[in-house]
Each structure stands twice: as C-alpha cells, then as structure tokens.
Amino acid sequence: MADTPSAKKAKLEPKYELLYWPAIPGRGEYVRLALEAAGVPYKDTTNESKEGISGLVGLISRDNVTASDEAPVLCPPILRVPDSPILLSQTPNILLYLGDHEGLAPTDDNKYLVHQYTLTALDLGDEAHNAHHPVGVGLYYEDQKPEALRFAKEFRGSRIPKFFGFFDKVIKYNKSKYPESKYLVGEQISYADTTVWQVVDGVNHAFPKKVGELKEEKGFEELFGWYEGLKGEEWLKSYLESKRRLPYALGIFRHYEELDVDQ
Amino acid sequence: MADTPSAKKAKLEPKYELLYWPAIPGRGEYVRLALEAAGVPYKDTTNESKEGISGLVGLISRDNVTASDEAPVLCPPILRVPDSPILLSQTPNILLYLGDHEGLAPTDDNKYLVHQYTLTALDLGDEAHNAHHPVGVGLYYEDQKPEALRFAKEFRGSRIPKFFGFFDKVIKYNKSKYPESKYLVGEQISYADTTVWQVVDGVNHAFPKKVGELKEEKGFEELFGWYEGLKGEEWLKSYLESKRRLPYALGIFRHYEELDVDQ
C-alpha cells in the first residue's frame, strides 16, 4: 500500500534539530552519523538556512538563564528534542541520548562498552584537533605553527598507532564473543561504530601519509576491514554521496602537508 | 540493634576496585569522589599495595584480548565490578555507571544534564592539564615550557572565566527550578556535583592567583557558594581529612607559579 501524503510527511518531519557551526563536519558529524545510522529525519539548521547561525549564537550566549525552560549550554553541537525542554549538548551526551532513544546502543551492560569506545575515539579526534591548535582555540593555526609541528610529531609517532592498535583489539575481542558480528560491540550497529568510523576517516584525511605507512607496517587488518565494511553499508554509502555530508574543511580534521611528515 | 560482625564486614567489603596511577589524585579522583559521595566501600589498589601497579600495567598492555572475558582498556582510571566481567574505563563512562547503579544521577531526563555538566567540567580539567603539557603527554613539562607559557595565558584569560561563568549560570538555572536545592541538577547530589567540585578545586590549586582575581572581578557568587557548601558536607569533610585524599602532585592540576601570572 502506498503511503498517504500525511504518512509521507510524518516520515520526513524532522524528529530532532541539530545546531552546529555551518559548513564544516566538525563535532556535528558524530551526531549526524548517528542520526543517519538510525534513519531518523533531522533538521541541520545552520546548514539549511542562513538565519540558523543567529539562533545558535543566541543560545550559547544567553545570559538570562532563569527565563527559559532550557538548561544553559556552553557550546555546540546541540541537539534539540522537539516538544521537550531538553536541549542536549556535549557530543558523548547527545550520543548517549540517541543510543537510549533510537536503538543505537544495547540495553544491557554492553552499553557501557559502547560509551567507553566512543569516548576513546573522541579523545583521538580531540588530539587530531590539537595537532593544528596546540596552544589555543582562539588563535589561528598560522600563529601556532612551530608548536603544531612538535605536537604533530608526537601525535603521528605515538598516539595514532596507540589508538588504532586499541580499536584493532576491540574488534578482535568482539569477534571472539560474537564471531558473526560486523560491529564493535555485540551484533548490532551502535554509536560506537559511527563515531570510531568518523575518527578513523578524519585522521586518514588529515594524515594520509602516516596512515598509509601504518597500514603497511602494522596492518591493523581488523580495523580497516571493519572500516571498509561499514563504508559499504547502504545507509552510509548514500549518506556519503549526499549533500548532507560536508567536505572536510577548517574543522577538527585538517590536512596540512607539513604536519603529516617529519621535518 | 548492633551490627553482627558479618554485617559489619559486609559493609566494609569493597564493592568496587579502582585501578589508577598511584600517589596522585589525577583522573582517579573523579571516581573516588563519586564513590565517597555514594558511601560505597572501594579498594584503591595501587595506593593500598605495592604490587597493585603491576596488575594495572598488565591490564592496559594485554595483547591477547580474546583470552579474557574482560574487554580491552586503553588507560586508567579503570573500575572493576566484582563478580562481573565488566571492566569500566573512561572517566565519564565510569561515572555514568555509578550514576545508574549507586543513586548518583536522576532516573528521569535530568540524567542527561548530569552527564553534560560532568563532560564540560572534565573538558576544563583536560585543558588545565594541557596548560603544562601542550605539546605531548610523553614529554616533561620542562621540555615544553615556552609552549606551556603561551597556552596558560590563553587558558587564564579566556577559558577559566568562560567555564566558571557557565557553571555559575548552571546553578542559577537549577535554583530557578528548585529554589531549595544545594546541588547542580534537581534536588539531589549527583556525580556532576562531585566532578565540577573537583575541577574547581583543582583549577584553584593550580592557578590560585588567577582564581583570586576572578572572584574579585566577576564574583561567581553562585559557583563559590555552592563549592563551599559542598565542602562543608560531612562526607566530603571527612574524606578530605582522610588519608584516602591524596595531595595534589604531578598529575592534572599542577601549580607552577610562572603559569599563573602574565610574564
């Protein structure tokens, strides 16, 4: 039976509103990927309308907090839940909520593994950001380049291999418990999969030479096998081809050739 | 009725085992404070026995992950739940678990506010760490001092006031909803209170001059009123006086005079 017009509309009516800086994937991308994996329609306000940004800036600079039912938020990403005073912020917290409400996490104790792996991936993402902004988020990259070169050397040499090695083990461990699983925790996709995927993709974008070397030297077959497997899933393929997927730009994951090689 | 000897023993039998680097408060302190607030007995393994550290190092360097029921962990703090294969890591994840299992978080949607504020406080704690380690965790402070001086200037001038101002608003907001409350979310103590408290205490330890100036210039009466109020609670007073509370040392919050003043 064909959908009635109102059923079609209900399907497309945004269930959530994402507020994030426009024109970069950034930390908003972790939230977008979770929503895409869950197949939930959402409004990406600042990318869909020019006026969106003023709403976001108004929210994070709100001084009169007692006049609203919405709790204070420090910075985006922010997820608004329609018909509710809930205004979620902090990436892992938004993902926790979506895990609970959109079937993106197990309901048993494995849900803590999902959160743990997600937090670990986000730590790697934050360090990839600090590689081009080691001194301060308020300064330009060009004004902290010597510091960035030192940070990036440490990051390439010690941190990427450490984290990639960890996720390689995570996949081995889960396969030992669930031999048929294609995912990080248990047998179903979770927000750990979407988040680790985005961090691996982003680190590969920013440090392609280093990641290429690591593949050759260390293999990390489990990690890259899982990464390619997820990339081949229909929902992710069609998202990556859509306009909703923004190209990497001046956000967390930036490719500066000088940060990807020994000087 | 007096407790029988076995009931007494049950009360003191550790319910959890904390594994963290010995002799510093560090990120272990966020977990300790939550356990102390919940009144749950725990074993602080590396501080209670000299052999404890080898168990911790063994856990995080375990290569053969499929031989164990415990999932891989990247780094401490780690919380072991007795009689369970659960091995929790990542500070916010451990706190989430304790919130769910030890009454340290609301059961309604306010639990996401608790997690959000906690993550925000931990971000400030991480930045306080990066003030003395801006280039790499594998290097000594003395080997990254010029970078640290630049980072600390940004941190003092922009970041401490931003975060302290945010938590001041959070308390105003909660009071507007729960006028009698002494806590950050709703009317009961949560792991947001213990975590924000530790970060404010730690930043004040590391940057006493800056925090003194901010109190004079900006007030932040709500934040410091709440901070002193919590400090006066019986459980926290007796914990701070106990040997379980380790003095600040070479961990996250370090006092270097040169990082606390303009050069």
XYZ file of C-alpha atoms in Angstrom:
526
model
C 0.000 0.000 0.000
C 1.335 3.421 -0.913
C 1.933 5.920 1.857
C -0.752 8.563 2.258
C 0.572 12.121 1.902
C 0.362 12.645 5.660
C 2.266 9.414 6.406
C 4.948 10.524 3.965
C 5.149 13.897 5.679
C 5.388 12.287 9.119
C 8.342 10.241 7.905
C 10.154 13.329 6.700
C 9.169 15.630 9.566
C 12.411 16.251 11.460
C 12.431 14.449 14.796
C 15.472 16.348 16.032
C 17.132 19.670 15.368
C 20.931 19.762 15.210
C 22.644 23.064 15.931
C 26.302 23.276 14.971
C 28.722 25.613 13.191
C 27.819 25.649 9.487
C 29.922 24.420 6.540
C 32.226 22.030 8.433
C 31.655 18.430 9.534
C 33.353 19.085 12.919
C 31.839 17.567 16.035
C 28.414 17.868 14.447
C 29.409 14.975 12.195
C 29.381 12.492 15.085
C 25.754 13.418 15.712
C 24.821 13.404 12.003
C 26.278 9.915 11.505
C 24.344 8.539 14.486
C 21.105 10.055 13.181
C 21.816 8.708 9.686
C 22.534 5.208 11.052
C 19.256 5.310 12.979
C 17.419 6.525 9.864
C 15.875 9.403 11.778
C 14.966 12.619 9.925
C 16.609 15.724 11.395
C 16.987 19.382 10.679
C 20.554 20.636 10.265
C 19.556 24.207 10.984
C 22.682 26.267 10.284
C 23.344 24.421 7.037
C 19.733 24.616 5.859
C 19.077 28.305 6.475
C 21.186 31.439 6.632
C 19.391 32.651 9.749
C 20.196 29.433 11.626
C 23.506 30.670 12.921
C 21.948 33.572 14.830
C 19.733 31.120 16.711
C 22.790 29.086 17.685
C 24.783 32.114 18.782
C 21.778 33.347 20.758
C 21.562 30.021 22.589
C 25.183 29.809 23.680
C 25.399 33.468 24.687
C 22.136 33.534 26.635
C 22.704 35.288 29.966
C 19.241 35.299 31.473
C 19.110 31.572 32.125
C 16.214 31.636 34.551
C 13.809 32.956 31.902
C 13.880 29.689 29.946
C 12.923 26.088 30.480
C 16.047 25.077 28.593
C 19.199 24.486 30.640
C 22.338 26.509 29.785
C 24.639 25.186 27.050
C 28.277 26.125 26.642
C 28.918 25.244 23.010
C 27.700 23.193 20.056
C 26.920 20.547 18.943
C 23.478 20.962 20.450
C 20.525 18.655 19.810
C 17.038 19.946 20.371
C 14.345 17.401 21.062
C 11.044 18.775 19.741
C 8.150 19.109 22.193
C 10.538 18.826 25.108
C 12.564 21.332 27.127
C 15.568 19.063 26.630
C 18.450 20.760 24.959
C 21.317 18.302 24.765
C 24.912 19.313 24.429
C 28.313 17.645 24.688
C 28.883 15.126 21.891
C 29.093 11.975 24.083
C 25.943 13.052 25.925
C 23.974 13.573 22.704
C 25.145 10.147 21.515
C 24.161 8.581 24.847
C 20.659 10.007 24.421
C 20.386 8.741 20.844
C 21.694 5.355 21.994
C 18.912 5.133 24.569
C 16.126 6.526 22.363
C 16.963 5.393 18.825
C 18.218 1.846 19.340
C 21.852 2.808 18.798
C 23.115 1.062 21.938
C 22.452 -2.259 23.650
C 20.144 -2.177 26.666
C 22.357 -4.473 28.747
C 25.734 -3.692 30.326
C 27.356 -3.680 26.882
C 26.008 -0.141 26.628
C 28.932 0.953 28.809
C 31.362 -0.557 26.304
C 29.693 1.464 23.559
C 30.134 4.639 25.593
C 33.719 3.756 26.506
C 34.857 3.157 22.922
C 33.056 6.312 21.800
C 34.804 8.440 24.430
C 38.143 6.931 23.417
C 37.546 7.727 19.738
C 36.532 11.282 20.618
C 39.780 11.653 22.600
C 41.704 10.763 19.447
C 39.609 13.248 17.475
C 40.367 15.968 20.039
C 44.082 15.224 19.804
C 43.895 15.429 15.996
C 42.387 18.889 16.507
C 45.104 19.879 18.977
C 47.719 18.884 16.384
C 46.869 22.091 14.490
C 45.745 24.059 17.582
C 48.134 23.085 20.395
C 48.268 26.479 22.073
C 44.778 27.890 21.980
C 41.461 27.587 20.149
C 41.283 31.385 19.985
C 44.369 31.626 17.742
C 44.898 30.770 14.052
C 46.915 27.723 13.029
C 49.403 30.042 11.340
C 50.069 31.698 14.699
C 50.981 28.420 16.434
C 52.801 26.569 13.679
C 56.087 25.742 15.491
C 54.095 24.301 18.389
C 51.863 22.417 15.947
C 54.885 20.818 14.255
C 56.103 19.483 17.611
C 52.667 18.271 18.651
C 52.028 16.575 15.305
C 55.307 14.674 15.523
C 54.278 13.187 18.882
C 50.771 12.572 17.584
C 51.926 10.711 14.472
C 54.636 8.724 16.215
C 52.864 7.678 19.410
C 49.195 8.496 19.503
C 47.733 7.340 16.168
C 49.373 3.878 16.449
C 48.275 3.550 20.089
C 44.610 4.324 19.382
C 44.411 2.407 16.081
C 46.006 -0.585 17.828
C 43.427 -0.335 20.572
C 40.478 -0.361 18.168
C 42.032 -3.252 16.283
C 41.986 -5.186 19.592
C 38.419 -4.101 20.322
C 37.257 -5.712 17.080
C 39.237 -8.895 17.790
C 37.693 -9.068 21.247
C 34.136 -8.617 19.992
C 34.652 -11.229 17.269
C 35.841 -13.693 19.909
C 32.463 -13.257 21.629
C 30.267 -12.798 18.536
C 32.058 -14.490 15.602
C 29.493 -13.333 13.039
C 29.448 -9.700 14.107
C 30.445 -6.874 11.780
C 30.312 -4.314 14.585
C 32.321 -3.087 17.573
C 30.006 -4.178 20.372
C 27.698 -7.179 20.267
C 25.940 -7.917 16.990
C 24.247 -4.613 16.225
C 25.426 -1.270 14.990
C 25.842 1.323 17.745
C 27.005 4.906 18.063
C 30.452 3.472 18.838
C 30.628 2.242 15.222
C 29.589 5.574 13.738
C 31.955 7.561 15.979
C 35.046 5.382 15.622
C 34.384 5.304 11.870
C 34.327 9.094 11.631
C 37.530 9.448 13.663
C 39.394 6.885 11.529
C 38.092 8.602 8.392
C 39.089 12.030 9.712
C 42.567 11.006 10.860
C 43.089 9.410 7.455
C 42.015 12.655 5.794
C 44.374 14.752 7.915
C 47.383 12.395 7.998
C 47.115 10.265 4.809
C 50.832 9.600 4.547
C 51.166 8.467 8.150
C 48.066 6.264 7.986
C 49.362 4.693 4.760
C 52.661 3.884 6.476
C 50.900 2.407 9.493
C 48.790 0.146 7.275
C 51.956 -1.190 5.672
C 53.941 -1.566 8.871
C 51.344 -2.701 11.375
C 48.485 -3.924 9.254
C 45.590 -3.167 11.575
C 43.600 -5.537 9.328
C 40.696 -5.829 11.742
C 40.277 -2.071 11.993
C 40.480 -1.332 8.282
C 38.370 -4.346 7.369
C 35.657 -3.117 9.709
C 36.066 0.467 8.406
C 35.570 -0.605 4.776
C 32.698 -2.904 5.726
C 30.781 -0.093 7.375
C 31.537 2.233 4.460
C 29.886 -0.290 2.154
C 26.605 -0.337 4.077
C 23.749 1.176 2.110
C 22.835 3.902 4.606
C 26.429 5.155 4.875
C 27.104 4.928 1.141
C 24.072 7.018 0.303
C 24.837 9.500 3.101
C 28.429 9.964 1.929
C 27.142 10.653 -1.596
C 24.529 13.139 -0.382
C 24.875 16.873 0.110
C 24.301 16.358 3.840
C 27.868 15.051 4.116
C 30.024 18.178 4.187
C 33.596 18.045 2.861
C 36.412 18.341 5.388
C 37.380 21.998 5.815
C 38.697 24.169 8.661
C 37.298 21.933 11.412
C 38.755 19.168 13.575
C 40.396 17.154 10.824
C 42.619 19.326 8.631
C 45.214 18.240 6.152
C 48.384 20.299 6.381
C 51.149 18.550 4.468
C 53.824 19.783 6.866
C 52.070 18.136 9.831
C 51.959 14.757 8.078
C 55.715 14.285 7.582
C 58.912 14.501 9.595
C 60.550 17.889 9.087
C 20.416 -3.297 67.262
C 24.176 -3.557 66.921
C 25.588 -4.923 63.694
C 26.711 -8.535 63.822
C 30.394 -8.995 62.911
C 29.452 -10.360 59.486
C 27.156 -7.404 58.750
C 29.974 -5.058 59.690
C 32.332 -6.894 57.395
C 29.833 -6.768 54.533
C 29.655 -3.002 54.914
C 33.400 -2.677 54.631
C 33.944 -5.300 51.943
C 34.957 -3.321 48.856
C 32.156 -3.229 46.310
C 34.419 -1.855 43.574
C 38.085 -1.889 42.732
C 39.640 1.311 41.383
C 42.790 0.998 39.294
C 44.681 4.211 38.687
C 48.258 5.551 38.779
C 49.383 5.648 42.422
C 50.259 8.712 44.526
C 48.368 11.362 42.525
C 44.691 12.350 42.609
C 44.567 12.679 38.782
C 41.511 11.380 36.951
C 41.123 8.710 39.628
C 39.911 11.476 41.932
C 36.696 11.967 39.956
C 35.896 8.304 40.582
C 36.960 8.409 44.256
C 34.750 11.427 44.960
C 31.722 9.751 43.365
C 32.293 6.590 45.422
C 32.764 8.664 48.587
C 29.558 10.631 47.919
C 27.679 7.355 47.429
C 29.223 5.969 50.622
C 30.337 2.820 48.836
C 33.436 0.957 50.094
C 36.093 0.508 47.418
C 39.598 -0.758 47.057
C 42.143 1.758 45.734
C 44.518 -0.981 44.627
C 47.681 0.828 43.551
C 47.623 3.056 46.632
C 46.887 0.193 49.032
C 49.537 -2.276 47.867
C 52.897 -2.034 46.163
C 52.062 -4.867 43.787
C 48.911 -3.093 42.575
C 50.698 -1.210 39.820
C 51.831 -4.367 38.049
C 48.209 -5.511 37.812
C 47.255 -2.180 36.254
C 50.139 -2.219 33.770
C 49.283 -5.810 32.882
C 45.698 -4.838 32.132
C 46.454 -1.949 29.798
C 49.227 -3.749 27.934
C 47.319 -7.001 27.469
C 47.744 -8.156 23.864
C 45.904 -11.444 23.850
C 42.451 -9.914 24.201
C 40.489 -12.959 23.151
C 41.737 -14.989 26.127
C 39.756 -12.901 28.611
C 36.138 -12.110 29.360
C 37.163 -8.534 30.075
C 37.058 -6.077 27.173
C 40.262 -4.197 26.237
C 41.034 -0.960 28.109
C 43.332 1.756 26.832
C 44.218 3.582 30.039
C 43.178 4.231 33.617
C 41.072 5.105 35.536
C 39.575 1.633 35.445
C 36.785 0.404 37.686
C 36.368 -3.298 38.254
C 32.951 -4.514 39.281
C 33.384 -7.653 41.403
C 31.637 -10.834 40.256
C 31.179 -9.363 36.794
C 33.282 -9.350 33.624
C 32.662 -5.598 33.454
C 35.813 -3.574 33.411
C 34.861 0.070 33.066
C 37.187 2.690 31.730
C 36.945 6.298 30.574
C 36.112 8.656 33.451
C 32.689 9.827 32.161
C 31.717 6.211 31.484
C 32.656 5.064 34.992
C 30.666 7.977 36.406
C 27.695 7.111 34.189
C 27.755 3.568 35.585
C 27.955 4.796 39.182
C 25.146 7.259 38.465
C 22.935 4.396 37.280
C 23.925 1.910 39.983
C 24.642 3.982 43.093
C 21.924 6.627 43.001
C 24.288 9.359 41.838
C 22.076 10.528 38.973
C 18.346 11.146 38.493
C 16.401 8.444 36.686
C 14.477 10.932 34.517
C 15.805 13.034 31.631
C 17.734 15.215 34.065
C 20.323 12.432 33.970
C 21.492 13.862 30.639
C 22.078 17.246 32.286
C 24.225 15.500 34.900
C 26.293 13.875 32.166
C 26.525 17.108 30.173
C 27.822 19.211 33.074
C 30.244 16.448 34.015
C 31.688 16.273 30.498
C 32.035 20.060 30.466
C 33.905 20.048 33.786
C 36.186 17.272 32.539
C 36.950 19.375 29.447
C 38.129 22.173 31.721
C 40.213 19.674 33.705
C 41.785 18.406 30.475
C 42.648 21.953 29.428
C 44.212 22.604 32.849
C 46.373 19.544 32.135
C 47.265 20.783 28.667
C 48.398 24.090 30.197
C 51.521 22.271 31.449
C 51.576 19.653 28.673
C 50.555 21.470 25.477
C 52.835 19.553 23.113
C 52.743 15.949 24.227
C 51.972 13.726 27.200
C 55.185 11.785 26.511
C 57.397 14.811 27.260
C 58.300 16.543 30.542
C 56.865 19.961 31.396
C 60.405 21.345 31.404
C 60.743 20.328 27.743
C 57.662 22.253 26.622
C 57.819 25.341 28.810
C 57.627 28.072 26.116
C 54.553 26.390 24.649
C 53.089 25.996 28.147
C 53.515 29.708 28.866
C 51.535 30.580 25.742
C 48.835 28.011 26.416
C 48.462 29.084 30.044
C 47.994 32.714 29.051
C 45.049 31.764 26.806
C 43.736 29.402 29.462
C 43.796 32.011 32.238
C 42.461 34.845 30.105
C 39.693 33.089 28.184
C 38.980 29.575 29.327
C 38.736 29.679 33.138
C 36.333 32.664 33.078
C 34.241 31.022 30.335
C 33.797 27.729 32.190
C 33.377 29.259 35.655
C 30.783 31.634 34.215
C 28.970 28.676 32.700
C 28.780 26.762 35.973
C 27.626 29.912 37.751
C 24.715 30.016 35.274
C 24.020 26.311 35.743
C 23.474 26.866 39.467
C 21.241 29.905 38.840
C 19.204 27.865 36.373
C 18.737 24.936 38.763
C 17.767 27.274 41.628
C 15.116 28.832 39.402
C 13.573 25.357 39.065
C 14.336 24.019 42.564
C 14.700 27.037 44.893
C 15.710 24.928 47.900
C 18.358 22.899 46.079
C 22.009 22.932 47.101
C 23.041 20.930 44.027
C 23.670 21.338 40.309
C 20.809 19.231 38.947
C 17.465 18.759 40.671
C 17.447 18.400 44.446
C 19.900 15.567 44.990
C 23.627 15.240 44.854
C 24.910 13.700 41.611
C 28.243 12.889 40.019
C 28.029 16.315 38.350
C 28.442 17.905 41.784
C 31.437 15.775 42.727
C 33.126 16.288 39.338
C 32.584 20.032 38.979
C 33.712 20.404 42.611
C 36.980 18.583 41.935
C 37.695 20.638 38.803
C 37.044 23.954 40.590
C 39.218 22.777 43.484
C 41.978 21.656 41.107
C 41.966 24.821 38.983
C 42.123 26.834 42.206
C 45.109 24.755 43.326
C 46.930 25.249 40.024
C 46.017 28.897 39.356
C 45.354 30.439 42.802
C 46.273 33.976 41.771
C 44.051 33.930 38.696
C 41.102 32.414 40.559
C 41.506 35.029 43.323
C 41.390 37.802 40.714
C 38.317 36.300 39.051
C 36.464 36.137 42.372
C 37.153 39.828 42.907
C 36.341 40.924 39.366
C 33.464 38.666 38.403
C 32.156 37.372 41.700
C 30.838 33.990 40.564
C 28.954 34.000 43.899
C 26.709 31.100 42.926
C 29.621 28.875 41.972
C 31.754 29.575 45.025
C 28.765 29.470 47.379
C 27.904 26.015 46.047
C 31.581 24.955 46.188
C 31.904 25.916 49.874
C 28.541 24.375 50.690
C 29.562 21.005 49.292
C 32.934 21.229 51.043
C 31.069 21.608 54.342
C 29.079 18.386 53.905
C 30.046 15.726 56.412
C 31.053 13.039 53.869
C 33.340 15.411 51.950
C 34.842 16.989 55.072
C 35.798 13.628 56.495
C 37.099 12.400 53.115
C 39.283 15.484 52.653
C 40.740 14.906 56.122
C 41.399 11.219 55.460
C 44.473 9.593 54.012
C 42.411 8.480 51.032
C 42.520 12.058 49.721
C 45.924 12.367 48.081
C 47.649 15.761 47.924
C 47.985 17.392 44.500
C 51.258 16.358 42.882
C 52.476 15.755 39.318
C 49.020 14.992 37.938
C 46.398 17.033 36.097
C 46.364 20.040 38.398
C 49.876 21.384 38.973
C 50.862 24.699 40.450
C 53.705 26.337 38.530
C 53.975 29.963 39.583
C 55.105 31.072 36.123
C 51.915 29.671 34.552
C 49.693 31.613 36.954
C 50.890 35.134 36.081
C 51.478 37.258 32.999
C 55.148 37.153 32.008
